[in-house]
CSV table of C-alpha atoms and ligand atoms in Angstrom, one decimal:
chain,number,residue,atom,x,y,z
E,1,MET,CA,-41.9,-54.4,24.9
E,2,ILE,CA,-39.4,-56.6,27.3
E,3,LYS,CA,-40.7,-54.8,31.1
E,4,LYS,CA,-38.1,-56.7,33.2
E,5,LEU,CA,-35.0,-59.3,33.3
E,6,VAL,CA,-34.6,-60.4,36.6
E,7,ASN,CA,-34.7,-64.5,35.3
E,8,PRO,CA,-32.4,-65.2,32.1
E,9,LEU,CA,-35.7,-67.7,31.2
E,10,ASP,CA,-37.4,-64.3,31.5
E,11,LEU,CA,-37.1,-63.7,28.0
E,12,SER,CA,-37.9,-65.7,25.3
E,13,ILE,CA,-35.6,-67.9,22.5
E,14,GLN,CA,-36.9,-65.1,20.0
E,15,GLU,CA,-36.4,-62.0,22.6
E,16,TYR,CA,-32.4,-63.1,22.8
E,17,GLN,CA,-32.5,-63.6,19.2
E,18,HIS,CA,-34.1,-60.3,18.5
E,19,LEU,CA,-31.4,-58.6,21.1
E,20,PHE,CA,-28.5,-60.5,19.2
E,21,GLU,CA,-29.3,-59.1,16.0
E,22,THR,CA,-29.8,-55.5,17.6
E,23,GLY,CA,-26.7,-55.6,19.5
E,24,LYS,CA,-25.3,-56.9,16.5
E,25,THR,CA,-25.9,-54.0,14.3
E,26,ILE,CA,-24.9,-51.3,16.9
E,27,TYR,CA,-21.7,-52.8,17.7
E,28,GLU,CA,-21.1,-52.8,13.6
E,29,SER,CA,-22.3,-48.7,13.5
E,30,PRO,CA,-22.2,-47.1,16.6
E,31,GLN,CA,-22.4,-44.3,15.3
E,32,ASN,CA,-25.9,-44.5,14.3
E,33,PHE,CA,-27.3,-45.0,18.1
E,34,THR,CA,-25.3,-42.3,19.6
E,35,GLN,CA,-28.4,-39.6,19.6
E,36,LEU,CA,-31.5,-42.9,20.3
E,37,ALA,CA,-32.0,-42.5,24.0
E,38,ASN,CA,-31.5,-38.6,24.0
E,39,SER,CA,-34.0,-37.6,26.5
E,40,LYS,CA,-34.1,-41.0,28.6
E,41,ILE,CA,-32.5,-41.5,31.6
E,42,LEU,CA,-31.5,-44.7,33.4
E,43,ALA,CA,-30.6,-45.3,37.6
E,44,THR,CA,-28.3,-47.4,38.8
E,45,LEU,CA,-28.8,-48.9,42.2
E,46,PHE,CA,-26.0,-50.6,43.7
E,47,TYR,CA,-26.8,-51.8,46.9
E,48,GLU,CA,-23.2,-53.4,46.7
E,49,PRO,CA,-20.3,-52.8,44.8
E,50,SER,CA,-19.6,-54.2,41.1
E,51,THR,CA,-17.3,-51.5,39.5
E,52,ARG,CA,-17.3,-53.8,35.7
E,53,THR,CA,-20.9,-53.8,36.0
E,54,ARG,CA,-22.0,-50.5,37.1
E,55,MET,CA,-19.6,-49.0,34.2
E,56,SER,CA,-20.8,-51.4,31.1
E,57,PHE,CA,-24.2,-50.4,32.0
E,58,GLU,CA,-23.2,-46.9,32.5
E,59,SER,CA,-21.0,-46.4,29.5
E,60,ALA,CA,-24.2,-48.3,27.2
E,61,MET,CA,-26.3,-45.7,28.3
E,62,PHE,CA,-23.9,-42.6,27.6
E,63,ARG,CA,-23.5,-44.2,24.3
E,64,LEU,CA,-26.8,-44.2,23.4
E,65,GLY,CA,-26.9,-40.2,23.7
E,66,GLY,CA,-28.6,-41.3,27.5
E,67,LYS,CA,-27.6,-39.6,30.6
E,68,VAL,CA,-27.3,-41.8,34.2
E,69,LEU,CA,-28.8,-41.6,37.8
E,70,SER,CA,-26.2,-43.2,40.6
E,71,MET,CA,-27.1,-44.0,43.9
E,72,ALA,CA,-24.6,-42.7,45.6
E,73,ASP,CA,-22.8,-44.6,48.2
E,74,THR,CA,-25.7,-46.8,49.9
E,75,SER,CA,-24.1,-46.2,53.2
E,76,SER,CA,-24.6,-42.4,53.5
E,77,SER,CA,-28.5,-42.4,52.0
E,78,SER,CA,-31.9,-42.7,52.7
E,79,VAL,CA,-31.4,-46.5,52.6
E,80,ALA,CA,-29.3,-46.3,55.4
E,81,LYS,CA,-31.4,-44.6,57.0
E,82,GLY,CA,-33.3,-47.3,57.1
E,83,GLU,CA,-35.4,-46.6,54.0
E,84,SER,CA,-37.0,-49.9,52.7
E,85,LEU,CA,-36.2,-51.5,49.3
E,86,ALA,CA,-40.4,-50.5,48.2
E,87,ASP,CA,-40.4,-46.9,49.3
E,88,THR,CA,-37.0,-46.4,47.2
E,89,ILE,CA,-38.2,-47.9,43.9
E,90,LYS,CA,-41.3,-46.0,44.3
E,91,THR,CA,-39.3,-43.3,44.6
E,92,ILE,CA,-36.8,-43.3,42.3
E,93,SER,CA,-39.5,-44.9,39.7
E,94,ASN,CA,-40.5,-41.2,39.6
E,95,TYR,CA,-37.4,-40.0,38.2
E,96,VAL,CA,-35.7,-42.1,35.7
E,97,ASP,CA,-37.1,-44.1,32.3
E,98,ILE,CA,-35.4,-47.6,33.5
E,99,ILE,CA,-33.3,-48.9,36.5
E,100,VAL,CA,-30.3,-51.4,36.9
E,101,ILE,CA,-30.4,-52.6,40.7
E,102,ARG,CA,-27.7,-54.7,41.8
E,103,HIS,CA,-28.7,-56.1,45.7
E,104,PRO,CA,-26.9,-58.2,47.7
E,105,LYS,CA,-30.1,-60.3,48.8
E,106,ASP,CA,-31.7,-63.0,46.9
E,107,GLY,CA,-35.2,-62.1,44.9
E,108,SER,CA,-34.6,-58.3,45.7
E,109,ALA,CA,-34.8,-57.2,42.0
E,110,GLU,CA,-38.3,-59.0,42.1
E,111,VAL,CA,-39.0,-56.9,44.6
E,112,ALA,CA,-38.2,-53.7,42.9
E,113,VAL,CA,-40.1,-54.9,39.7
E,114,LYS,CA,-43.7,-55.2,41.9
E,115,TYR,CA,-42.9,-51.4,43.2
E,116,SER,CA,-41.3,-49.8,40.0
E,117,SER,CA,-42.9,-47.6,37.4
E,118,VAL,CA,-40.6,-48.3,35.2
E,119,PRO,CA,-38.6,-51.0,33.5
E,120,VAL,CA,-35.9,-52.9,35.4
E,121,ILE,CA,-32.7,-54.6,35.1
E,122,ASN,CA,-31.4,-57.2,37.5
E,123,ALA,CA,-27.4,-56.8,37.6
E,124,GLY,CA,-27.4,-59.5,40.0
E,125,ASP,CA,-29.5,-60.2,43.4
E,126,GLY,CA,-27.0,-61.7,45.8
E,127,ALA,CA,-26.6,-65.6,44.5
E,128,HIS,CA,-29.8,-66.2,42.3
E,129,HIS,CA,-29.0,-64.3,38.9
E,130,HIS,CA,-27.2,-62.4,37.2
E,131,PRO,CA,-29.2,-62.1,33.5
E,132,THR,CA,-26.9,-59.8,31.9
E,133,GLN,CA,-23.9,-61.8,31.9
E,134,THR,CA,-25.7,-64.8,30.7
E,135,LEU,CA,-27.3,-62.4,27.9
E,136,THR,CA,-23.5,-61.1,27.1
E,137,ASP,CA,-22.3,-65.1,27.5
E,138,LEU,CA,-24.4,-65.7,24.4
E,139,PHE,CA,-24.0,-62.7,22.5
E,140,THR,CA,-20.1,-63.4,22.5
E,141,LEU,CA,-21.2,-66.9,20.9
E,142,TYR,CA,-23.5,-65.2,18.5
E,143,MET,CA,-21.0,-63.1,17.4
E,144,TYR,CA,-18.2,-65.3,17.1
E,145,ARG,CA,-20.4,-68.2,15.3
E,146,GLY,CA,-22.8,-66.9,14.4
E,147,LYS,CA,-25.3,-69.7,16.7
E,148,VAL,CA,-25.6,-70.4,20.4
E,149,SER,CA,-26.5,-74.2,19.6
E,150,ASN,CA,-24.5,-76.9,18.2
E,151,ASN,CA,-21.5,-77.0,20.4
E,152,SER,CA,-19.5,-78.3,23.5
E,153,PHE,CA,-19.7,-76.6,26.6
E,154,GLY,CA,-16.4,-77.1,28.9
E,155,PHE,CA,-17.2,-75.5,32.6
E,156,CYS,CA,-14.8,-75.1,34.6
E,157,GLY,CA,-14.4,-74.0,38.1
E,158,ASP,CA,-16.3,-73.5,41.4
E,159,LEU,CA,-19.3,-75.3,39.2
E,160,LYS,CA,-21.6,-75.9,42.7
E,161,TYR,CA,-21.7,-72.3,44.0
E,162,GLY,CA,-20.8,-70.4,40.5
E,163,ARG,CA,-23.9,-68.4,39.5
E,164,THR,CA,-23.2,-67.4,36.3
E,165,VAL,CA,-22.7,-71.1,35.4
E,166,HIS,CA,-25.7,-72.4,36.7
E,167,SER,CA,-27.5,-69.6,34.5
E,168,LEU,CA,-25.8,-70.2,31.6
E,169,ILE,CA,-25.9,-73.6,31.8
E,170,THR,CA,-30.0,-73.6,32.1
E,171,THR,CA,-30.5,-71.0,29.5
E,172,LEU,CA,-28.7,-72.9,27.2
E,173,ALA,CA,-30.5,-76.2,27.6
E,174,ARG,CA,-32.8,-74.5,25.3
E,175,TYR,CA,-30.6,-74.9,22.6
E,176,PRO,CA,-30.6,-77.9,20.6
E,177,GLU,CA,-26.9,-79.7,20.5
E,178,VAL,CA,-26.0,-78.9,23.9
E,179,ASN,CA,-23.4,-80.9,25.4
E,180,TYR,CA,-22.1,-80.2,29.1
E,181,TYR,CA,-18.1,-81.1,29.6
E,182,LEU,CA,-18.3,-80.3,33.7
E,183,ILE,CA,-14.7,-79.4,35.0
E,184,SER,CA,-14.7,-79.0,38.7
E,185,PRO,CA,-13.0,-80.2,42.3
E,186,GLU,CA,-15.5,-82.9,43.5
E,187,GLU,CA,-16.4,-80.5,46.8
E,188,LEU,CA,-17.9,-78.1,43.8
E,189,GLN,CA,-19.6,-79.8,41.6
E,190,LEU,CA,-22.8,-78.9,39.8
E,191,PRO,CA,-25.9,-79.4,41.7
E,192,GLN,CA,-28.2,-82.2,40.9
E,193,HIS,CA,-31.0,-79.6,40.4
E,194,ILE,CA,-29.4,-77.6,38.1
E,195,LYS,CA,-29.0,-81.1,35.9
E,196,ASN,CA,-32.2,-81.8,36.6
E,197,SER,CA,-34.4,-78.4,35.3
E,198,VAL,CA,-31.5,-79.1,32.2
E,199,LEU,CA,-32.4,-82.2,31.1
E,200,GLU,CA,-36.4,-81.0,31.7
E,201,VAL,CA,-36.1,-78.8,28.8
E,202,ASN,CA,-33.6,-80.9,26.9
E,203,PRO,CA,-33.5,-84.3,27.7
E,204,LYS,CA,-31.2,-84.8,25.1
E,205,ALA,CA,-28.5,-82.8,26.6
E,206,THR,CA,-25.3,-84.2,27.9
E,207,PHE,CA,-23.6,-84.5,30.5
E,208,ASN,CA,-19.8,-86.0,30.8
E,209,GLU,CA,-18.0,-84.8,34.5
E,210,THR,CA,-14.1,-85.0,35.3
E,211,SER,CA,-11.6,-83.1,37.4
E,212,GLN,CA,-9.2,-83.6,35.0
E,213,MET,CA,-8.9,-80.9,32.3
E,214,GLU,CA,-6.7,-82.3,30.5
E,215,GLU,CA,-8.9,-85.3,29.8
E,216,VAL,CA,-11.8,-83.5,27.8
E,217,LEU,CA,-10.0,-80.1,26.5
E,218,PRO,CA,-9.9,-81.7,22.8
E,219,ASN,CA,-13.7,-82.1,22.4
E,220,LEU,CA,-14.6,-78.3,23.8
E,221,ASP,CA,-15.8,-75.8,21.3
E,222,VAL,CA,-16.5,-73.4,24.3
E,223,LEU,CA,-14.3,-73.8,27.2
E,224,TYR,CA,-16.1,-71.5,30.2
E,225,MET,CA,-13.7,-70.4,33.3
E,226,THR,CA,-14.7,-69.4,36.7
E,227,ARG,CA,-12.7,-68.7,39.9
E,228,ILE,CA,-12.5,-70.7,42.9
E,229,GLN,CA,-13.1,-68.9,45.8
E,230,ARG,CA,-10.4,-69.5,49.3
E,231,GLU,CA,-13.9,-69.0,51.4
E,232,ARG,CA,-15.5,-72.2,49.8
E,233,PHE,CA,-13.0,-74.3,51.2
E,234,PHE,CA,-12.6,-75.6,55.2
E,235,ASN,CA,-8.8,-75.2,55.0
E,236,GLU,CA,-6.4,-73.7,53.3
E,237,ASP,CA,-4.3,-76.7,52.2
E,238,ASP,CA,-7.6,-78.0,50.2
E,239,TYR,CA,-7.6,-74.7,48.8
E,240,LEU,CA,-3.9,-74.5,47.8
E,241,ARG,CA,-4.1,-78.0,46.2
E,242,LEU,CA,-7.3,-77.6,44.1
E,243,LYS,CA,-6.9,-74.0,43.0
E,244,ASP,CA,-4.0,-75.1,41.0
E,245,THR,CA,-5.7,-77.8,39.5
E,246,PHE,CA,-7.5,-75.8,37.6
E,247,ILE,CA,-5.3,-73.3,36.1
E,248,LEU,CA,-5.7,-72.8,32.1
E,249,ASP,CA,-2.0,-72.5,31.1
E,250,LYS,CA,-0.4,-72.6,27.8
E,251,ASN,CA,0.4,-76.2,27.5
E,252,LYS,CA,-3.5,-76.7,28.3
E,253,VAL,CA,-4.1,-74.1,25.5
E,254,ASN,CA,-2.4,-76.3,23.0
E,255,MET,CA,-4.6,-79.4,23.6
E,256,MET,CA,-7.5,-77.2,22.3
E,257,LYS,CA,-9.2,-77.2,19.3
E,258,LYS,CA,-7.9,-74.4,16.8
E,259,ASP,CA,-11.1,-72.7,16.6
E,260,ALA,CA,-12.1,-73.1,19.9
E,261,LEU,CA,-13.2,-70.1,22.4
E,262,ILE,CA,-12.2,-69.2,26.2
E,263,MET,CA,-13.9,-67.6,27.5
E,264,HIS,CA,-14.6,-65.6,31.1
E,265,PRO,CA,-16.7,-63.7,32.8
E,266,LEU,CA,-13.9,-61.8,34.9
E,267,PRO,CA,-12.5,-60.5,37.1
E,268,ARG,CA,-9.8,-63.5,36.5
E,269,VAL,CA,-7.4,-64.3,39.7
E,270,SER,CA,-5.1,-66.9,39.1
E,271,GLU,CA,-6.8,-69.6,37.0
E,272,ILE,CA,-6.0,-68.3,33.4
E,273,THR,CA,-2.6,-67.0,33.5
E,274,TYR,CA,-1.4,-63.8,31.5
E,275,GLU,CA,0.3,-65.6,28.8
E,276,VAL,CA,-2.9,-67.4,27.2
E,277,ASP,CA,-4.5,-63.9,27.1
E,278,ASP,CA,-2.4,-63.5,23.3
E,279,ASP,CA,-4.0,-66.2,21.7
E,280,PRO,CA,-6.6,-65.9,19.8
E,281,ARG,CA,-9.0,-68.1,21.1
E,282,ALA,CA,-8.8,-66.2,24.4
E,283,ILE,CA,-11.8,-63.8,23.9
E,284,TYR,CA,-12.6,-62.7,27.8
E,285,PHE,CA,-11.9,-59.4,27.0
E,286,GLU,CA,-13.8,-59.0,23.9
E,287,GLN,CA,-16.3,-60.3,25.4
E,288,ALA,CA,-16.8,-57.7,28.2
E,289,LYS,CA,-16.6,-55.0,25.0
E,290,LEU,CA,-19.5,-57.3,23.6
E,291,GLY,CA,-21.2,-57.0,27.1
E,292,MET,CA,-21.9,-53.1,26.8
E,293,TYR,CA,-23.4,-53.4,23.3
E,294,ILE,CA,-25.0,-56.3,24.1
E,295,ARG,CA,-26.5,-53.7,26.9
E,296,MET,CA,-27.2,-50.8,24.8
E,297,ALA,CA,-29.5,-53.3,22.8
E,298,LEU,CA,-31.4,-54.2,25.7
E,299,ILE,CA,-31.9,-50.9,27.3
E,300,SER,CA,-32.8,-49.8,23.7
E,301,LEU,CA,-35.7,-52.4,23.5
E,302,MET,CA,-36.6,-52.1,27.2
E,303,LEU,CA,-37.1,-48.5,27.2
E,304,GLY,CA,-39.0,-49.0,23.5
E,305,LEU,CA,-36.6,-47.3,21.1
E,306,ASN,CA,-36.6,-47.6,17.6
E,307,THR,CA,-33.2,-49.1,16.5
E,308,ASN,CA,-34.5,-49.7,13.2
E,309,ARG,CA,-33.3,-46.3,11.2
D,1,MET,CA,-61.8,-95.3,82.0
D,2,SER,CA,-61.2,-97.0,79.1
D,3,ASP,CA,-61.1,-94.7,76.1
D,4,SER,CA,-64.2,-96.4,74.2
D,5,GLU,CA,-66.2,-95.1,77.6
D,6,LEU,CA,-65.1,-91.8,76.2
D,7,LYS,CA,-68.5,-90.8,74.6
D,8,VAL,CA,-68.9,-87.2,71.9
D,9,GLU,CA,-72.3,-86.3,70.8
D,10,LYS,CA,-73.3,-87.0,67.0
D,11,ILE,CA,-74.1,-83.7,65.3
D,12,THR,CA,-76.4,-83.0,62.8
D,13,ARG,CA,-74.8,-80.7,61.2
D,14,GLY,CA,-71.7,-79.4,61.3
D,15,ILE,CA,-68.0,-80.5,60.2
D,16,VAL,CA,-66.0,-82.6,61.1
D,17,ILE,CA,-62.0,-82.6,60.8
D,18,ASP,CA,-60.7,-86.2,61.0
D,19,HIS,CA,-57.8,-88.4,61.0
D,20,ILE,CA,-55.4,-85.4,61.8
D,21,LYS,CA,-52.7,-86.7,63.0
D,22,VAL,CA,-52.2,-86.5,67.0
D,23,GLY,CA,-50.8,-84.0,68.0
D,24,ASN,CA,-51.6,-81.9,65.4
D,25,GLY,CA,-55.4,-81.1,67.1
D,26,LEU,CA,-54.7,-78.5,69.3
D,27,LYS,CA,-52.4,-76.7,66.0
D,28,ILE,CA,-55.1,-76.5,63.6
D,29,PHE,CA,-57.3,-75.2,66.9
D,30,ASN,CA,-55.2,-72.6,67.8
D,31,LYS,CA,-53.7,-72.0,64.1
D,32,LEU,CA,-57.8,-71.6,62.6
D,33,ASN,CA,-58.5,-69.4,65.4
D,34,LEU,CA,-61.6,-72.1,65.9
D,35,GLY,CA,-62.5,-71.4,70.0
D,36,GLU,CA,-63.1,-67.4,68.8
D,37,LEU,CA,-66.5,-68.6,66.5
D,38,GLY,CA,-68.6,-69.0,69.1
D,39,LYS,CA,-70.0,-72.0,67.8
D,40,ALA,CA,-69.9,-75.6,70.0
D,41,ILE,CA,-67.0,-77.1,68.7
D,42,ALA,CA,-65.4,-80.6,70.1
D,43,LEU,CA,-61.5,-81.6,69.8
D,44,LEU,CA,-60.8,-85.0,70.5
D,45,ILE,CA,-57.3,-86.3,71.3
D,46,ASN,CA,-55.4,-89.5,70.5
D,47,VAL,CA,-58.7,-91.1,69.6
D,48,PRO,CA,-58.4,-95.1,69.0
D,49,SER,CA,-58.5,-95.2,65.0
D,50,SER,CA,-58.4,-98.5,63.0
D,51,LYS,CA,-56.4,-96.9,60.1
D,52,MET,CA,-53.9,-94.8,61.9
D,53,GLY,CA,-53.6,-96.2,65.8
D,54,ARG,CA,-54.7,-93.1,67.2
D,55,LYS,CA,-55.8,-90.1,65.8
D,56,ASP,CA,-57.2,-86.5,67.1
D,57,ILE,CA,-60.8,-85.3,65.9
D,58,ILE,CA,-62.0,-81.9,65.6
D,59,LYS,CA,-66.4,-81.3,65.1
D,60,ILE,CA,-67.8,-78.2,64.7
D,61,SER,CA,-71.2,-77.6,64.8
D,62,ASP,CA,-71.7,-75.3,62.4
D,63,VAL,CA,-71.1,-74.8,58.3
D,64,LEU,CA,-68.3,-72.6,57.5
D,65,ASP,CA,-65.9,-71.4,55.4
D,66,LEU,CA,-62.3,-73.4,56.7
D,67,ASP,CA,-58.8,-72.1,55.7
D,68,LEU,CA,-58.3,-75.2,53.3
D,69,ALA,CA,-54.7,-73.9,52.2
D,70,MET,CA,-53.1,-73.8,56.3
D,71,LEU,CA,-55.3,-76.9,56.7
D,72,VAL,CA,-53.8,-78.8,54.2
D,73,LEU,CA,-50.1,-77.2,55.2
D,74,ILE,CA,-50.7,-78.7,58.9
D,75,ASP,CA,-51.5,-81.6,58.0
D,76,PRO,CA,-52.2,-82.9,54.7
D,77,ASP,CA,-53.4,-86.0,55.2
D,78,ILE,CA,-57.0,-85.0,57.0
D,79,THR,CA,-60.3,-85.3,55.7
D,80,LEU,CA,-63.6,-83.6,55.9
D,81,ASP,CA,-66.8,-84.6,56.7
D,82,TYR,CA,-69.7,-82.0,56.1
D,83,ILE,CA,-72.6,-82.6,57.8
D,84,ASP,CA,-76.6,-82.3,57.5
D,85,GLU,CA,-79.5,-83.6,59.3
D,86,GLY,CA,-76.8,-86.3,60.8
D,87,LYS,CA,-75.8,-87.6,57.8
D,88,VAL,CA,-72.3,-87.3,56.0
D,89,ILE,CA,-73.8,-84.8,52.5
D,90,LYS,CA,-69.8,-84.2,51.1
D,91,LYS,CA,-66.4,-85.6,52.0
D,92,ILE,CA,-63.7,-83.8,51.2
D,93,LYS,CA,-60.0,-84.6,50.8
D,94,LEU,CA,-57.6,-81.8,50.7
D,95,GLU,CA,-55.2,-81.0,47.9
D,96,LEU,CA,-52.1,-78.9,48.2
D,97,PRO,CA,-53.0,-75.2,46.9
D,98,ASN,CA,-50.6,-74.1,43.8
D,99,THR,CA,-50.1,-70.5,45.0
D,100,VAL,CA,-49.7,-70.1,48.6
D,101,ARG,CA,-49.6,-66.1,50.2
D,102,GLY,CA,-48.4,-65.2,54.0
D,103,LEU,CA,-48.4,-68.6,55.6
D,104,LEU,CA,-45.1,-69.6,54.5
D,105,LYS,CA,-41.7,-68.4,55.7
D,106,CYS,CA,-38.4,-68.8,53.1
D,107,ARG,CA,-35.6,-70.3,55.0
D,108,ASN,CA,-33.2,-68.9,52.8
D,109,ALA,CA,-30.8,-66.5,54.8
D,110,ARG,CA,-30.3,-64.1,52.1
D,111,CYS,CA,-33.8,-64.3,51.2
D,112,ILE,CA,-34.8,-60.9,50.8
D,113,THR,CA,-38.3,-61.5,52.3
D,114,SER,CA,-36.1,-61.9,55.5
D,115,ALA,CA,-34.4,-58.8,55.2
D,116,GLU,CA,-37.9,-56.6,54.1
D,117,SER,CA,-40.6,-57.4,56.7
D,118,TYR,CA,-43.4,-55.9,55.0
D,119,LEU,CA,-43.1,-58.4,51.6
D,120,GLU,CA,-46.1,-61.0,51.9
D,121,SER,CA,-44.1,-64.5,51.3
D,122,ILE,CA,-45.8,-66.4,47.7
D,123,PHE,CA,-44.8,-69.8,47.1
D,124,TYR,CA,-45.6,-72.4,44.2
D,125,LEU,CA,-46.7,-75.7,44.4
D,126,VAL,CA,-43.8,-77.4,42.4
D,127,ASP,CA,-44.0,-81.0,43.3
D,128,SER,CA,-46.9,-81.8,45.5
D,129,SER,CA,-45.7,-86.1,46.1
D,130,SER,CA,-42.9,-84.4,47.7
D,131,ARG,CA,-45.2,-81.5,49.1
D,132,THR,CA,-42.0,-79.0,48.0
D,133,TYR,CA,-43.1,-75.6,47.6
D,134,CYS,CA,-40.1,-72.9,45.7
D,135,CYS,CA,-40.1,-69.6,46.9
D,136,HIS,CA,-40.9,-66.7,44.4
D,137,TYR,CA,-38.6,-64.0,44.9
D,138,CYS,CA,-35.7,-66.3,45.7
D,139,ASP,CA,-36.4,-69.5,43.9
D,140,GLU,CA,-35.2,-71.2,47.5
D,141,PHE,CA,-37.2,-74.6,48.0
D,142,LEU,CA,-39.2,-75.7,50.8
D,143,LYS,CA,-40.9,-79.2,52.2
D,144,VAL,CA,-44.3,-78.5,54.3
I,401,ZN,ZN1,-37.1,-67.1,49.1
């Protein structure tokens, strides 16, 4: 049984595969799972707001027939009165069967694991990890392609600070035949240490870096778009100049393979124009939906529930 | 008075912490609380050395358990000579420990260890040649 998910690499490839298969079964026949977590309670402890992630988990638990306890606004709870994270977790793990935590500090989820008597899922610990986003991304590939390997992946946007991108890139490294196309402004290139950790796991992985999207679009099987945030730039001019270069519009999409996939962790700001949404290759809203189903699979397996009935 | 005239007697039984970089002698003395051991101890500072030019040396007149992790984190190049009946019976070259608990502090301002003070810091050695450790909680690298 999986007792914690803090880092995407906490799960083996086999565990991912098992989750994908379970997620697919639930997706195809959700009516068979509406009572699975009947007597179970999930807690969502969000120390910073992330409405879509919290709702995805809560919806997943409700669809399994389970119940959800949510910590009210942390500014008015015991947390605001100075209670330590350790004490909060020790107490709340008495009340529930599984904990989902989001917290602004790096490493906070590992602390929750240390003090919890029930399984813990990290829903984002600062700039560190967000493993259920990675799980969602891989599950989306599995559902559309039937497998994760043998793909040319384009990553576009803020590759320097983007936690989602780092997690996905390092997790993909465990699959064979992975080629990375890194599309970003020079200021926001993928850090060398991430490349090193990829090559350690997968010496055959290739990196192709560019600041011109058009150069690589025809090569891609998957394009993973991300936001470029204003606060990453020292001056407004640089931001405005660069942000427009990394916008995906209809013209650029037309350069892509007919069966390519366009993904995005959402929320989108302006990096994908709305006209692209209708293109069958744009699957980011379906990706968000699949995220809920794979969370149903994850919660079931971490609660030790029998999904084979 | 020239350097060579300053003599400290050889110890017959005990530990000599040798090849300490100048300046680290006092630091080791303080961090390991050597002054509170109730043993005869010599702290030699700025001693001429053929290998190092100058070095510090600490002589302790008893064989006791030293905090080797702390020692190697302060100064990786020191050697330990264990002495009995006036002779060196064992020489130790220190190695960086694989796990260090409580001694190091994470430099990542966003690390949970900076917010929750009761947490004991835990670091894992990732590369001994560059003396790099990694924070158990946030994965931030730290060179020691
Ligand atoms: Zn840390």
